[in-house]
């Protein structure tokens, strides 16, 4: 037992619920968004990133945590346009191993997976004092999901992260990177998105997340995606069995009795 988990193998995603019961719950994430079954809700306002473009004195910290690359966000960043005030904590990515061909995103749209997915994690700071408390409570977290596809052009926003992956090849390593405009990682249209109640997509899979998945995709170059797919390892530097950090995405989970809302007709 213990808390060690992976995406494949004996402690892979099909076994998560044996050690983390909530992973077998009825409101899990990610999901396949079936666009024809999404319910248009005209009252859903545009997502409002707060302070995402603001640069402070401090650099950002980029960490290889063995499951993903994670970037800490300053406490002045938040999210408006939701029923409560949310404070940003961190962002991270999920990806595949074959240039996006075998998938890499967690959410899928009408059965279609994308090359990678960005998650920006926020906690409900109107009700809870920190993320560790909020992550166990209903609607304690709000995560933005951005689907990433590949194209010809280099995406300069994502390059701010990809440039530094060489310095955090092994789990546990961290590096400082110059602060940059976090909003530039998001799609241009913040009006068009899907909204549903779900969970953390990793153990312990707490069902505490108000999910927003943008309809518009962003694009990175094939070279950028390849770099993300190959630069990192899941183990510590001294471990001989350290494997490439790849295919760190969970498969779509049953929707069950939930409704997916769409902010657009
Ligand atoms: C990644 O995804 C990490 C986790 C994150 C988890 O493995 O970024 O972050 C930490 C601090 O362990 O868990 C609570 C949390 O943010 C699940 O996040 S996700 O549902 O957005 N994929
Ligand atoms: Zn995630």
Coordinates of C-alpha atoms and ligand atoms in Angstrom, one line a residue:
X1 CA 0.0 0.0 0.0
X2 CA 1.4 3.4 1.0
X3 CA 0.9 6.5 -1.1
X4 CA 3.0 5.6 -4.1
X5 CA 1.1 5.7 -7.4
X6 CA 1.7 5.7 -11.1
X7 CA -0.3 5.9 -14.3
X8 CA 0.4 2.3 -15.5
X9 CA 1.4 -1.0 -13.9
X10 CA 0.6 -2.5 -10.5
X11 CA -0.2 0.8 -8.9
X12 CA -1.5 2.4 -12.1
X13 CA -4.8 4.1 -12.6
X14 CA -7.0 1.0 -12.7
X15 CA -5.8 0.3 -9.1
X16 CA -6.0 3.8 -7.7
X17 CA -9.4 3.1 -6.0
X18 CA -7.9 0.2 -4.0
X19 CA -5.6 2.6 -2.1
X20 CA -7.6 5.8 -2.6
X21 CA -11.3 5.0 -2.3
X22 CA -12.5 8.4 -3.7
X23 CA -10.9 7.4 -7.1
X24 CA -13.8 5.0 -7.4
X25 CA -16.4 7.7 -6.8
X26 CA -19.3 8.8 -9.1
X27 CA -18.1 12.4 -9.8
X28 CA -14.6 11.7 -11.1
X29 CA -12.4 13.6 -13.6
X30 CA -11.5 13.9 -16.4
X31 CA -14.5 13.2 -18.6
X32 CA -15.3 13.0 -22.3
X33 CA -17.3 16.1 -23.0
X34 CA -20.1 15.2 -25.4
X35 CA -20.9 18.5 -27.0
X36 CA -24.4 17.6 -28.1
X37 CA -25.3 16.7 -24.5
X38 CA -23.8 19.8 -22.9
X39 CA -26.5 22.2 -21.6
X40 CA -26.2 25.8 -22.7
X41 CA -26.4 28.1 -19.6
X42 CA -26.7 31.7 -20.8
X43 CA -26.0 32.9 -17.2
X44 CA -22.4 31.6 -17.2
X45 CA -20.1 34.7 -17.5
X46 CA -16.7 34.8 -19.1
X47 CA -13.9 33.4 -17.0
X48 CA -12.1 36.3 -15.3
X49 CA -8.4 35.7 -14.5
X50 CA -7.3 38.2 -11.8
X51 CA -3.8 39.5 -11.8
X52 CA -2.5 36.8 -14.2
X53 CA -0.7 39.4 -16.2
X54 CA 0.9 41.1 -13.2
X55 CA 4.6 40.5 -12.6
X56 CA 6.0 40.9 -9.1
X57 CA 9.6 41.0 -7.9
X58 CA 9.8 37.3 -7.3
X59 CA 10.6 34.6 -10.0
X60 CA 8.3 31.6 -10.3
X61 CA 9.4 28.1 -9.0
X62 CA 9.2 25.2 -11.4
X63 CA 9.3 21.7 -9.8
X64 CA 9.5 18.2 -11.2
X65 CA 7.3 16.4 -8.6
X66 CA 7.7 13.0 -10.3
X67 CA 4.1 13.1 -11.7
X68 CA 4.2 16.4 -13.6
X69 CA 6.0 19.7 -14.0
X70 CA 4.4 22.2 -11.6
X71 CA 4.8 26.0 -11.4
X72 CA 3.8 27.8 -8.2
X73 CA 1.7 30.9 -8.6
X74 CA 1.7 34.1 -6.4
X75 CA -1.2 34.6 -4.0
X76 CA -2.4 37.7 -5.8
X77 CA -3.5 35.7 -8.8
X78 CA -7.1 34.5 -8.7
X79 CA -10.3 33.7 -10.5
X80 CA -13.4 35.8 -10.8
X81 CA -16.7 35.0 -12.5
X82 CA -17.4 32.1 -10.1
X83 CA -19.8 31.9 -7.2
X84 CA -16.9 32.5 -4.8
X85 CA -13.5 34.1 -4.8
X86 CA -10.7 31.7 -5.8
X87 CA -7.0 32.1 -5.2
X88 CA -4.4 30.6 -7.6
X89 CA -1.9 28.1 -6.3
X90 CA -0.1 26.4 -9.1
X91 CA -0.3 25.2 -12.7
X92 CA 0.9 22.0 -14.2
X93 CA 0.7 19.9 -17.4
X94 CA -0.4 16.4 -18.6
X95 CA 1.0 14.9 -21.8
X96 CA 1.6 11.7 -23.8
X97 CA 4.7 10.1 -25.4
X98 CA 4.2 10.0 -29.1
X99 CA 4.0 13.5 -30.4
X100 CA 0.4 13.7 -29.2
X101 CA -0.6 10.8 -31.6
X102 CA -1.7 8.5 -28.8
X103 CA -3.3 11.3 -26.8
X104 CA -1.9 13.3 -23.8
X105 CA -4.9 15.4 -22.7
X106 CA -7.1 14.3 -19.8
X107 CA -10.3 15.8 -21.0
X108 CA -11.5 14.7 -24.4
X109 CA -14.1 16.4 -26.6
X110 CA -16.6 14.1 -28.4
X111 CA -14.1 11.3 -28.0
X112 CA -11.1 13.3 -29.3
X113 CA -8.0 13.5 -27.2
X114 CA -5.4 16.3 -27.6
X115 CA -1.6 16.4 -27.3
X116 CA -1.5 17.8 -23.8
X117 CA -3.5 19.8 -21.2
X118 CA -2.7 22.7 -18.9
X119 CA -4.3 22.9 -15.5
X120 CA -4.4 26.1 -13.4
X121 CA -5.4 25.1 -9.8
X122 CA -7.2 27.6 -7.5
X123 CA -8.8 27.2 -4.0
X124 CA -11.9 28.7 -2.6
X125 CA -10.3 31.4 -0.4
X126 CA -13.7 32.9 0.6
X127 CA -14.5 29.8 2.7
X128 CA -11.2 28.0 3.3
X129 CA -7.8 29.2 4.6
X130 CA -5.6 27.0 2.5
X131 CA -5.6 24.5 -0.3
X132 CA -5.0 21.4 1.9
X133 CA -8.3 22.1 3.7
X134 CA -10.2 23.3 0.5
X135 CA -9.2 20.2 -1.6
X136 CA -11.3 17.9 0.6
X137 CA -14.4 20.1 0.5
X138 CA -17.2 20.4 -2.1
X139 CA -16.3 23.2 -4.5
X140 CA -13.2 23.8 -2.6
X141 CA -11.1 24.0 -5.8
X142 CA -11.5 25.5 -9.2
X143 CA -9.3 24.2 -12.0
X144 CA -9.0 25.7 -15.5
X145 CA -8.3 23.2 -18.2
X146 CA -6.7 24.2 -21.5
X147 CA -6.5 21.7 -24.3
X148 CA -3.2 21.8 -26.2
X149 CA -2.7 20.7 -29.8
X150 CA 0.3 20.9 -32.1
X151 CA 1.0 23.2 -35.0
X152 CA 3.8 24.8 -36.9
X153 CA 4.4 27.8 -34.8
X154 CA 6.4 28.0 -31.6
X155 CA 4.2 29.2 -28.7
X156 CA 6.3 31.8 -26.8
X157 CA 4.1 31.6 -23.7
X158 CA 4.7 27.9 -23.2
X159 CA 8.4 28.3 -24.1
X160 CA 8.7 30.3 -20.8
X161 CA 8.3 26.9 -19.1
X162 CA 9.8 24.5 -21.7
X163 CA 13.1 26.4 -21.8
X164 CA 13.8 25.3 -18.2
X165 CA 12.8 21.7 -18.2
X166 CA 16.5 20.7 -18.6
X167 CA 17.2 22.0 -15.1
X168 CA 14.6 19.8 -13.5
X169 CA 15.1 16.4 -15.2
X170 CA 14.7 14.4 -12.1
X171 CA 11.9 14.1 -9.5
X172 CA 12.4 16.5 -6.5
X173 CA 14.4 19.0 -8.5
X174 CA 13.2 22.6 -8.7
X175 CA 14.4 25.8 -10.4
X176 CA 13.6 29.5 -10.5
X177 CA 12.3 30.9 -13.7
X178 CA 11.7 34.5 -14.7
X179 CA 8.1 35.6 -14.0
X180 CA 5.9 36.0 -17.1
X181 CA 2.4 36.8 -18.2
X182 CA 0.4 33.7 -17.1
X183 CA -2.7 34.7 -19.0
X184 CA -0.8 34.2 -22.2
X185 CA -1.0 30.4 -21.6
X186 CA -4.8 30.6 -21.9
X187 CA -6.8 30.7 -25.1
X188 CA -7.9 34.1 -26.4
X189 CA -11.6 33.3 -25.9
X190 CA -12.4 33.1 -22.2
X191 CA -16.1 33.2 -22.9
X192 CA -16.5 29.8 -24.4
X193 CA -16.1 26.9 -21.9
X194 CA -17.6 23.7 -20.4
X195 CA -18.4 23.6 -16.7
X196 CA -19.0 20.6 -14.5
X197 CA -18.4 19.2 -11.0
X198 CA -15.6 16.7 -10.7
X199 CA -12.5 15.7 -9.0
X200 CA -8.7 15.8 -8.8
X201 CA -7.4 13.7 -11.7
X202 CA -4.8 12.1 -9.5
X203 CA -4.9 10.3 -6.1
X204 CA -6.5 11.0 -3.7
X205 CA -9.1 12.0 -6.4
X206 CA -11.1 14.2 -4.0
X207 CA -14.4 15.2 -5.6
X208 CA -13.9 18.9 -4.8
X209 CA -13.3 20.5 -8.2
X210 CA -15.4 23.0 -10.1
X211 CA -14.0 22.3 -13.6
X212 CA -13.8 24.8 -16.4
X213 CA -12.6 23.4 -19.7
X214 CA -12.1 26.0 -22.4
X215 CA -13.6 25.2 -25.8
X216 CA -10.8 27.0 -27.7
X217 CA -7.6 25.1 -27.9
X218 CA -4.1 26.5 -27.8
X219 CA -1.3 25.4 -30.1
X220 CA 2.4 24.6 -29.4
X221 CA 5.0 23.5 -32.0
X222 CA 5.9 19.8 -32.6
X223 CA 9.4 20.6 -31.2
X224 CA 7.9 22.1 -28.0
X225 CA 5.7 19.1 -27.4
X226 CA 8.5 16.7 -28.0
X227 CA 10.6 18.5 -25.5
X228 CA 7.8 18.3 -22.9
X229 CA 7.5 14.6 -23.7
X230 CA 11.1 13.7 -23.4
X231 CA 12.9 16.1 -21.0
X232 CA 11.7 14.8 -17.6
X233 CA 12.1 11.6 -15.5
X234 CA 9.8 10.3 -12.9
X235 CA 12.4 9.2 -10.4
X236 CA 15.1 10.8 -8.4
X237 CA 18.6 11.3 -10.0
X238 CA 20.2 8.6 -7.9
X239 CA 17.5 6.0 -8.8
X240 CA 18.6 3.5 -11.5
X241 CA 15.0 2.6 -12.4
X242 CA 14.0 6.2 -13.2
X243 CA 11.7 6.3 -16.2
X244 CA 10.8 9.1 -18.7
X245 CA 7.9 11.1 -17.3
X246 CA 5.4 10.4 -20.0
X247 CA 1.7 9.5 -20.4
X248 CA 0.8 11.3 -17.2
X249 CA -2.9 11.5 -18.1
X250 CA -5.9 9.8 -16.6
X251 CA -8.5 8.2 -18.9
X252 CA -12.0 9.7 -19.1
X253 CA -14.3 8.7 -16.2
X254 CA -18.0 7.9 -16.3
X255 CA -20.2 11.1 -16.3
X256 CA -22.9 9.3 -14.3
X257 CA -25.7 11.6 -13.2
X258 CA -23.8 14.9 -13.8
X259 CA -24.7 17.6 -16.3
X260 CA -22.0 19.4 -18.3
X261 CA -22.9 23.1 -18.8
X262 CA -21.7 25.1 -21.8
X263 CA -21.3 28.9 -21.7
X264 CA -22.2 29.1 -25.4
X265 CA -25.1 27.8 -27.6
Ligands
LIG1 C1 -0.6 17.0 -10.1 O1 -2.0 17.0 -10.2 C2 0.0 17.9 -9.1 C3 -0.8 18.0 -7.8 C4 -2.3 18.1 -8.1 C5 -2.8 17.0 -9.0 O2 -0.1 15.7 -9.8 O3 0.0 19.2 -9.7 O4 -0.4 19.1 -7.0 C6 0.2 18.8 -5.8 C7 0.5 20.0 -5.0 O5 0.4 17.7 -5.5 O6 -3.1 18.2 -6.9 C8 -4.3 19.3 -5.2 C9 -3.6 19.3 -6.4 O7 -3.5 20.4 -7.0 C10 -4.3 17.0 -9.3 O8 -4.6 18.2 -9.9 S1 -5.5 18.2 -11.1 O9 -6.8 17.6 -10.8 O10 -5.7 19.6 -11.5 N1 -4.9 17.3 -12.3
LIG2 ZN1 -3.9 18.2 -13.7

